[in-house]
Coordinates of C-alpha atoms and ligand atoms in Angstrom, one line a residue:
X1 CA 15.8 -14.0 -3.0
X2 CA 12.5 -15.7 -1.4
X3 CA 10.7 -12.1 -1.6
X4 CA 11.4 -11.8 -5.2
X5 CA 10.4 -15.2 -5.9
X6 CA 7.0 -15.0 -4.1
X7 CA 6.4 -11.4 -5.4
X8 CA 7.0 -12.5 -9.0
X9 CA 4.7 -15.5 -8.5
X10 CA 2.0 -12.9 -7.0
X11 CA 2.7 -10.8 -10.1
X12 CA 1.7 -13.8 -12.3
X13 CA -1.3 -15.0 -10.5
X14 CA -2.4 -11.3 -10.5
X15 CA -2.5 -11.3 -14.0
X16 CA -5.6 -13.2 -14.3
X17 CA -7.5 -10.7 -13.0
X18 CA -6.1 -8.2 -16.2
X19 CA -8.9 -5.8 -17.8
X20 CA -8.7 -5.7 -21.3
X21 CA -8.2 -1.7 -22.6
X22 CA -7.6 -0.2 -25.8
X23 CA -5.1 -0.4 -27.8
X24 CA -2.4 -2.2 -26.4
X25 CA -3.0 -0.6 -22.6
X26 CA -3.7 -3.1 -19.5
X27 CA -5.5 -2.1 -16.1
X28 CA -4.8 -3.6 -13.0
X29 CA -7.7 -4.0 -11.0
X30 CA -6.2 -4.7 -7.3
X31 CA -4.1 -2.9 -5.1
X32 CA -2.0 -5.9 -5.0
X33 CA -2.0 -6.4 -8.6
X34 CA -1.3 -3.0 -9.9
X35 CA 1.7 -2.5 -7.4
X36 CA 2.9 -5.9 -8.6
X37 CA 2.8 -4.2 -12.0
X38 CA 5.1 -1.4 -11.0
X39 CA 7.3 -4.2 -9.3
X40 CA 6.0 -3.2 -5.6
X41 CA 4.1 -5.2 -3.4
X42 CA 0.8 -3.4 -1.2
X43 CA 0.5 -5.3 2.1
X44 CA -2.0 -5.1 5.2
X45 CA -1.5 -5.7 8.8
X46 CA -3.4 -8.7 8.9
X47 CA -5.1 -10.0 12.2
X48 CA -6.0 -13.5 13.1
X49 CA -9.0 -12.5 15.4
X50 CA -10.8 -11.4 11.9
X51 CA -10.0 -14.4 9.7
X52 CA -13.4 -16.1 10.7
X53 CA -15.2 -13.1 9.1
X54 CA -15.6 -13.8 5.5
X55 CA -15.6 -10.3 4.6
X56 CA -12.4 -9.5 6.3
X57 CA -10.8 -12.4 4.8
X58 CA -11.6 -12.1 1.3
X59 CA -10.8 -8.5 1.1
X60 CA -7.4 -9.0 2.2
X61 CA -6.9 -11.9 0.0
X62 CA -8.1 -10.0 -2.9
X63 CA -6.1 -6.6 -2.6
X64 CA -2.8 -7.3 -0.8
X65 CA 0.1 -9.5 -1.4
X66 CA 2.0 -8.8 1.5
X67 CA 0.7 -9.4 5.0
X68 CA 2.4 -8.4 8.4
X69 CA 1.2 -9.5 11.8
X70 CA -0.5 -6.1 13.5
X71 CA 0.2 -8.1 16.9
X72 CA 0.7 -11.8 17.1
X73 CA 4.6 -11.8 16.3
X74 CA 5.5 -9.7 19.0
X75 CA 7.3 -10.6 21.9
X76 CA 4.3 -10.2 24.6
X77 CA 2.4 -13.1 22.6
X78 CA 5.3 -15.3 21.4
X79 CA 7.1 -15.7 24.7
X80 CA 4.9 -13.3 27.5
X81 CA 6.6 -15.9 30.0
X82 CA 10.5 -16.7 29.8
X83 CA 11.3 -19.8 27.6
X84 CA 7.3 -20.6 26.9
X85 CA 6.6 -19.9 23.1
X86 CA 3.2 -19.5 21.5
X87 CA 3.5 -19.8 18.3
X88 CA -0.1 -20.3 17.1
X89 CA -1.4 -16.8 16.4
X90 CA 1.5 -15.6 14.4
X91 CA 1.3 -19.1 12.3
X92 CA -2.1 -18.2 11.4
X93 CA -0.6 -15.4 9.8
X94 CA 2.4 -16.9 7.8
X95 CA 0.2 -19.7 7.0
X96 CA -2.7 -17.2 5.5
X97 CA 0.6 -15.4 3.6
X98 CA 1.4 -19.1 2.2
X99 CA -1.8 -20.0 1.2
X100 CA -2.3 -16.7 -0.4
X101 CA 1.2 -17.1 -2.8
X102 CA 2.7 -13.9 -0.8
X103 CA 5.5 -12.8 1.4
X104 CA 5.1 -11.9 5.0
X105 CA 7.1 -9.0 7.1
X106 CA 8.1 -9.7 10.3
X107 CA 7.2 -7.4 12.9
X108 CA 8.8 -7.1 15.6
X109 CA 11.4 -8.5 17.7
X110 CA 13.2 -5.8 19.5
X111 CA 10.5 -2.9 21.0
X112 CA 9.9 -1.3 24.1
X113 CA 6.7 -2.0 23.9
X114 CA 4.0 -5.0 24.1
X115 CA 7.4 -6.4 26.0
X116 CA 6.5 -8.5 28.8
X117 CA 7.5 -7.6 32.3
X118 CA 9.9 -10.5 33.1
X119 CA 12.3 -8.6 30.7
X120 CA 14.5 -6.2 32.3
X121 CA 17.9 -4.6 32.3
X122 CA 19.4 -7.5 34.1
X123 CA 18.5 -10.2 32.1
X124 CA 17.6 -8.1 28.6
X125 CA 20.8 -9.4 26.6
X126 CA 20.4 -12.9 27.2
X127 CA 16.8 -12.5 26.6
X128 CA 17.2 -10.8 23.4
X129 CA 19.5 -12.9 22.1
X130 CA 17.5 -16.1 22.6
X131 CA 14.3 -14.2 21.5
X132 CA 15.9 -13.2 18.4
X133 CA 17.3 -16.9 17.7
X134 CA 13.5 -18.7 18.4
X135 CA 11.6 -16.5 16.2
X136 CA 13.7 -16.3 13.3
X137 CA 14.3 -20.5 13.7
X138 CA 10.5 -20.6 13.7
X139 CA 10.1 -18.2 10.6
X140 CA 12.9 -18.7 8.5
X141 CA 10.8 -17.5 5.3
X142 CA 9.4 -13.8 6.4
X143 CA 10.7 -11.4 3.6
X144 CA 11.7 -9.1 6.0
X145 CA 12.0 -8.7 9.7
X146 CA 11.7 -5.4 11.7
X147 CA 14.4 -6.5 13.8
X148 CA 14.2 -3.4 16.1
X149 CA 11.3 -1.0 16.3
X150 CA 10.8 2.4 17.7
X151 CA 14.2 3.2 19.2
X152 CA 14.4 6.3 19.0
X153 CA 12.6 9.4 20.8
X154 CA 11.6 12.9 19.5
X155 CA 14.9 14.7 19.7
X156 CA 16.9 11.8 18.1
X157 CA 18.2 10.5 21.7
X158 CA 17.9 6.8 22.5
X159 CA 14.4 5.6 24.1
X160 CA 14.9 4.2 27.3
X161 CA 14.0 0.6 27.5
X162 CA 15.6 -2.5 29.0
X163 CA 18.0 -3.4 25.9
X164 CA 19.1 0.2 26.2
X165 CA 19.8 0.2 30.0
X166 CA 21.7 -3.4 29.6
X167 CA 23.9 -2.9 26.4
X168 CA 23.5 0.8 25.7
X169 CA 23.4 2.4 22.2
X170 CA 25.2 -0.9 20.8
X171 CA 21.6 -2.9 21.6
X172 CA 20.6 -2.2 18.6
X173 CA 23.9 -3.3 16.2
X174 CA 23.9 -6.4 18.4
X175 CA 20.5 -7.2 17.7
X176 CA 21.1 -7.2 14.3
X177 CA 24.0 -9.1 14.3
X178 CA 22.6 -11.6 16.1
X179 CA 19.3 -11.8 13.3
X180 CA 21.8 -11.6 10.6
X181 CA 23.9 -15.1 12.2
X182 CA 20.6 -16.7 12.6
X183 CA 18.9 -16.0 9.3
X184 CA 21.2 -14.9 6.5
X185 CA 18.5 -14.6 4.0
X186 CA 15.8 -12.5 5.9
X187 CA 16.1 -8.8 5.0
X188 CA 16.6 -6.8 8.6
X189 CA 15.0 -3.6 9.0
X190 CA 14.9 -0.8 11.4
X191 CA 11.2 0.6 12.0
X192 CA 9.9 4.0 13.4
X193 CA 7.3 6.4 13.1
X194 CA 7.6 10.3 12.5
X195 CA 11.1 9.7 10.4
X196 CA 8.9 11.1 7.5
X197 CA 9.9 15.0 8.1
X198 CA 13.5 16.2 8.6
X199 CA 14.7 16.8 11.7
X200 CA 16.8 15.1 14.5
X201 CA 14.6 11.8 14.6
X202 CA 15.1 11.4 11.0
X203 CA 18.9 12.3 11.1
X204 CA 19.4 9.8 14.2
X205 CA 17.7 6.9 12.2
X206 CA 20.0 8.3 9.1
X207 CA 23.0 7.6 11.1
X208 CA 22.2 4.3 12.2
X209 CA 21.2 2.9 9.2
X210 CA 24.1 4.4 7.9
X211 CA 26.5 2.9 10.7
X212 CA 24.8 -0.7 10.0
X213 CA 25.2 -0.8 6.4
X214 CA 28.4 0.0 7.0
X215 CA 28.8 -3.0 9.0
X216 CA 26.7 -5.3 6.4
X217 CA 23.6 -5.5 8.8
X218 CA 20.8 -3.9 7.6
X219 CA 18.9 -4.2 4.6
X220 CA 16.1 -1.8 4.8
X221 CA 14.1 1.2 6.6
X222 CA 10.6 1.0 7.6
X223 CA 8.5 4.4 7.8
X224 CA 5.7 3.7 9.3
X225 CA 3.6 6.3 8.0
X226 CA 1.1 7.4 10.4
X227 CA -0.5 10.5 9.3
X228 CA -2.9 13.1 10.8
X229 CA -4.0 16.2 10.3
X230 CA -1.2 17.9 12.5
X231 CA 0.8 15.5 10.5
X232 CA -0.1 15.2 7.1
X233 CA 1.7 13.3 4.8
X234 CA 4.9 15.7 3.5
X235 CA 5.3 17.5 -0.2
X236 CA 9.0 16.4 -0.4
X237 CA 8.4 12.5 1.1
X238 CA 9.9 11.2 -1.9
X239 CA 13.3 13.0 -1.7
X240 CA 13.4 11.6 2.2
X241 CA 12.8 8.2 0.4
X242 CA 15.7 8.9 -1.6
X243 CA 18.0 10.1 0.9
X244 CA 17.2 6.4 2.9
X245 CA 17.5 4.2 -0.2
X246 CA 20.9 6.4 -1.4
X247 CA 22.3 4.5 1.9
X248 CA 21.9 1.0 -0.2
X249 CA 18.9 -0.1 1.6
X250 CA 15.5 -0.6 0.4
X251 CA 12.9 1.8 2.1
X252 CA 9.3 0.8 2.7
X253 CA 5.9 2.3 3.7
X254 CA 5.6 -0.2 6.6
X255 CA 2.5 1.2 9.2
X256 CA 0.3 3.5 6.5
X257 CA -2.6 5.1 7.9
X258 CA -4.0 8.6 7.3
X259 CA -6.7 10.1 9.3
X260 CA -9.6 11.6 7.6
X261 CA -12.2 10.9 4.9
X262 CA -13.1 11.9 1.3
X263 CA -10.7 14.0 -1.4
X264 CA -8.3 15.1 1.3
X265 CA -7.8 11.8 2.5
X266 CA -7.7 10.7 -0.7
X267 CA -5.2 13.1 -2.0
X268 CA -2.5 12.2 1.1
X269 CA -2.6 8.4 0.1
X270 CA -2.1 9.4 -3.7
X271 CA 0.9 11.3 -2.3
X272 CA 2.3 8.7 -0.3
X273 CA 1.8 6.2 -3.4
X274 CA 3.6 8.6 -5.6
X275 CA 6.1 8.8 -3.5
X276 CA 7.1 5.5 -3.2
X277 CA 6.8 5.1 -7.0
X278 CA 9.1 7.3 -7.4
X279 CA 12.3 5.8 -5.8
X280 CA 13.3 2.8 -7.5
X281 CA 14.5 1.1 -3.8
X282 CA 11.1 2.0 -2.2
X283 CA 10.0 -2.0 -2.6
X284 CA 6.1 -1.4 -1.1
X285 CA 3.9 -0.2 1.2
X286 CA 1.9 -1.7 4.0
X287 CA -1.1 -0.3 5.1
X288 CA -2.2 -0.7 9.1
X289 CA -5.1 -3.0 8.7
X290 CA -7.7 -3.7 6.3
X291 CA -11.0 -1.9 7.3
X292 CA -11.9 1.3 9.6
X293 CA -13.6 -0.8 12.0
X294 CA -10.6 -2.8 12.9
X295 CA -8.2 0.2 12.8
X296 CA -6.3 0.6 16.3
X297 CA -7.5 4.7 15.7
X298 CA -10.5 3.6 14.5
X299 CA -12.5 6.9 15.0
X300 CA -9.6 8.6 12.6
X301 CA -11.4 6.3 9.8
X302 CA -7.7 6.2 8.5
X303 CA -7.8 3.1 6.0
X304 CA -9.1 2.1 2.5
X305 CA -11.8 0.2 3.3
X306 CA -14.7 1.4 5.6
X307 CA -16.3 -0.3 7.6
X308 CA -18.6 -2.2 5.7
X309 CA -15.6 -2.6 3.3
X310 CA -16.7 -0.8 0.9
X311 CA -13.6 1.2 -1.0
X312 CA -13.5 4.6 -0.3
X313 CA -12.6 7.4 -2.4
X314 CA -8.4 7.0 -0.8
X315 CA -8.8 3.5 -2.2
X316 CA -9.6 4.5 -5.7
X317 CA -6.4 7.3 -5.3
X318 CA -4.2 4.6 -4.7
X319 CA -5.6 1.9 -7.3
X320 CA -5.1 4.7 -9.6
X321 CA -1.7 6.1 -8.6
X322 CA -0.8 2.8 -9.1
X323 CA -2.0 2.7 -12.7
X324 CA -4.9 0.4 -12.1
X325 CA -8.6 1.0 -12.5
X326 CA -11.6 -0.2 -10.8
X327 CA -13.4 -2.9 -13.1
X328 CA -17.2 -3.2 -13.5
X329 CA -19.2 -0.2 -15.2
X330 CA -16.1 2.5 -14.6
X331 CA -12.8 3.0 -16.1
X332 CA -10.5 0.2 -17.9
X333 CA -13.4 -2.0 -19.1
X334 CA -15.1 -2.4 -22.2
X335 CA -18.8 -1.3 -22.1
X336 CA -21.9 -0.9 -24.4
X337 CA -21.9 -2.0 -27.6
X338 CA -23.9 -4.6 -30.0
X339 CA -26.9 -2.3 -30.3
X340 CA -27.5 -0.2 -33.4
X341 CA -30.1 2.5 -31.5
X342 CA -33.3 0.4 -32.8
X343 CA -33.5 2.6 -35.5
X344 CA -33.8 0.0 -38.6
X345 CA -30.0 0.0 -39.1
X346 CA -28.5 -3.0 -40.5
X347 CA -28.4 -6.0 -38.3
X348 CA -25.1 -6.5 -36.6
X349 CA -24.0 -2.8 -36.6
X350 CA -23.6 -0.7 -33.5
X351 CA -20.5 0.3 -31.8
X352 CA -18.7 0.1 -28.5
X353 CA -17.1 2.2 -26.6
X354 CA -13.8 1.6 -24.5
X355 CA -12.4 4.4 -21.8
X356 CA -8.7 4.7 -20.8
X357 CA -6.8 7.0 -18.9
X358 CA -4.0 8.8 -20.9
X359 CA -2.3 11.2 -18.6
X360 CA -2.6 12.6 -15.3
X361 CA -1.0 16.0 -13.6
X362 CA -1.4 17.1 -10.1
X363 CA -4.8 18.2 -10.5
X364 CA -6.3 16.7 -13.5
X365 CA -6.2 13.5 -15.8
X366 CA -6.9 12.7 -19.4
X367 CA -9.4 10.2 -20.8
X368 CA -10.0 9.0 -24.2
X369 CA -12.9 7.1 -25.7
X370 CA -12.1 4.6 -28.6
X371 CA -15.1 4.2 -30.4
X372 CA -15.4 1.2 -32.6
X373 CA -17.8 0.2 -35.4
X374 CA -19.3 -3.4 -35.2
X375 CA -19.6 -5.7 -38.4
X376 CA -21.2 -2.9 -40.4
X377 CA -20.3 0.1 -41.2
X378 CA -21.8 3.2 -39.3
X379 CA -22.4 7.1 -40.0
X380 CA -23.4 8.3 -36.6
X381 CA -22.2 7.4 -32.7
X382 CA -23.1 8.7 -29.3
X383 CA -22.2 7.7 -26.0
X384 CA -22.2 9.0 -22.3
X385 CA -19.1 9.9 -20.0
X386 CA -20.4 10.6 -16.3
X387 CA -18.0 12.0 -13.9
X388 CA -18.3 11.5 -10.5
X389 CA -18.6 14.7 -8.4
X390 CA -16.7 16.8 -7.6
X391 CA -15.0 15.9 -10.8
X392 CA -15.6 18.2 -13.5
X393 CA -14.8 18.0 -17.6
X394 CA -12.7 20.8 -18.1
X395 CA -11.8 20.4 -22.1
X396 CA -12.7 18.0 -24.5
X397 CA -11.6 17.4 -28.3
X398 CA -12.4 15.6 -31.6
X399 CA -16.4 15.5 -30.4
X400 CA -19.3 17.4 -29.7
X401 CA -20.7 17.4 -26.4
X402 CA -24.3 18.0 -24.8
X403 CA -24.5 18.1 -21.3
X404 CA -27.1 17.1 -18.3
X405 CA -28.2 19.7 -16.0
X406 CA -26.0 18.3 -13.4
X407 CA -22.6 18.9 -15.8
X408 CA -21.6 15.2 -14.3
X409 CA -23.0 13.5 -17.7
X410 CA -21.9 14.4 -21.0
X411 CA -23.1 13.2 -24.0
X412 CA -20.7 12.9 -26.8
X413 CA -21.2 12.7 -30.7
X414 CA -19.0 12.6 -33.6
X415 CA -17.2 16.1 -34.5
X416 CA -16.6 14.9 -38.3
X417 CA -15.7 11.5 -37.6
X418 CA -18.9 9.5 -37.4
X419 CA -18.6 7.7 -40.7
X420 CA -16.9 4.4 -39.6
X421 CA -16.3 1.4 -41.9
X422 CA -17.0 -2.0 -40.1
X423 CA -14.3 -2.9 -37.5
X424 CA -12.9 1.0 -37.7
X425 CA -12.4 3.5 -34.8
X426 CA -12.2 6.8 -34.1
X427 CA -11.6 8.3 -30.4
X428 CA -12.7 11.5 -28.6
X429 CA -10.9 12.8 -25.4
X430 CA -11.4 14.8 -22.3
X431 CA -9.7 16.8 -19.3
X432 CA -11.4 15.9 -16.1
X433 CA -10.5 17.9 -12.9
X434 CA -10.2 15.5 -10.3
X435 CA -11.0 17.8 -7.8
X436 CA -9.3 15.1 -5.4
X437 CA -11.6 12.0 -6.7
X438 CA -9.7 10.2 -9.3
X439 CA -11.9 7.7 -9.7
X440 CA -12.4 6.9 -13.5
X441 CA -15.8 8.1 -15.2
X442 CA -18.6 5.6 -16.1
X443 CA -18.7 5.0 -20.1
X444 CA -22.6 4.4 -21.2
X445 CA -23.3 2.2 -23.9
X446 CA -22.5 3.3 -27.6
X447 CA -25.2 4.0 -29.8
X448 CA -25.0 3.6 -33.7
X449 CA -27.0 4.4 -36.4
Ligands
9MR501 O1 -2.1 -2.1 16.0 C1 -1.6 -2.3 17.0 C2 -2.7 -2.4 18.2 O2 -3.9 -3.3 17.9 C3 -1.7 -2.7 19.2 O3 -3.0 -2.4 20.4 C4 -1.0 -1.9 19.8 C5 0.0 -1.9 20.6 O4 1.2 -1.1 21.0 O5 0.1 -1.5 18.3 C6 -0.6 -1.3 17.4 O6 0.8 -1.9 16.4 C7 1.7 -0.7 16.4 C8 2.6 -1.2 15.9 O7 2.9 -2.5 16.1 C9 4.2 -0.2 15.9 N1 4.0 0.9 15.4 C10 3.1 1.9 15.9 C11 1.4 0.5 15.4 C12 0.0 1.6 16.1 O8 0.3 1.9 17.2

């Protein structure tokens, strides 16, 4: 309930960032607002160590509407020494989320890694009980908690840990039961990596979720989503997400990062976004960091912003897949207008050009530009459409195009639709072969005569 409320609030706040498009369409200009418009969240792993870097904080605040503490809510930060709790670093994440008016995900309660040495098979049951109770009491407003993290080996067997040793296979259900009692309002998740492809590990997680669900103990499953060239985003990812959703739990992409760059990375990010959009119970996506330079595997440049906080092609691919579109001079905004070409036409004449994306397929999209006459009639107009390499325009309609030498800049003039009464509109359309780049074309100033 809490999460839904906050997401609703985020959607309202995000609507302040609406950008007018032609007709009734609107486009969102940030990941958060575009995802919220689809009823999903778009989150990020946040690291309080970088909060004093203004570009870090402004990017985080602008683009994301869910935070996960990258490290500071883990056991070795919160309770490095038995019975001594260190809430400060995690509190900075929780408070940042509250300040932003967005949700945060708790990560993680019971994990074999980043576990202090004092936890051993002799005290693991009591330690686990105390830890879960203390943490959930301290952070009761988390929307989700990853109760157990990474409990399976690749072959589907249980991973060794003090918890597994002390309590056997039942430790997972026990952890969820304690968490449920400690905080009945927080959604409780199992979280793991390499669940994205069919196989024994995925099946083990599936059976776990099914069994926990039957006991009313689990609400969600997190697919971490750490991909690279040897482990690419699977084609059928949405089917896997749906398979788990059909158990009656939410599914989430909780730690997304994809090694690579340029269009191939962008395409894979697009694929993950589309997979989540295709599944009603996929509640959101979290990328595992703001900028490549602070990624846990920065050499793989796996995130949406480069080391200078520039938006990468992957960013645009995700934003467009969410139905959003970048602001500025490219798609989504009204550009041009007010000018009659300086050829002695009626003062106040002129035209505006407004772009919108109307369709999208696997490898291409259609754009439409609406030309609207100003306060005086016009008999001719022209406007440029610049696509971003390696994009190519493969078809046009309702206009007469000419091209510059590069093939990137198309100047469109009327094809029988040049005469417009004051305030009247016409439109032309075109198909762009994306070649992996889903950025909206840049629309030049409309010139009328
Ligand atoms: O990104 C985290 C990195 O800063 C830590 O050093 C590392 C320690 O194990 O954990 C990283 O986050 C992990 C996450 O908590 C669980 N799934 C795998 C993530 C990447 O290693």
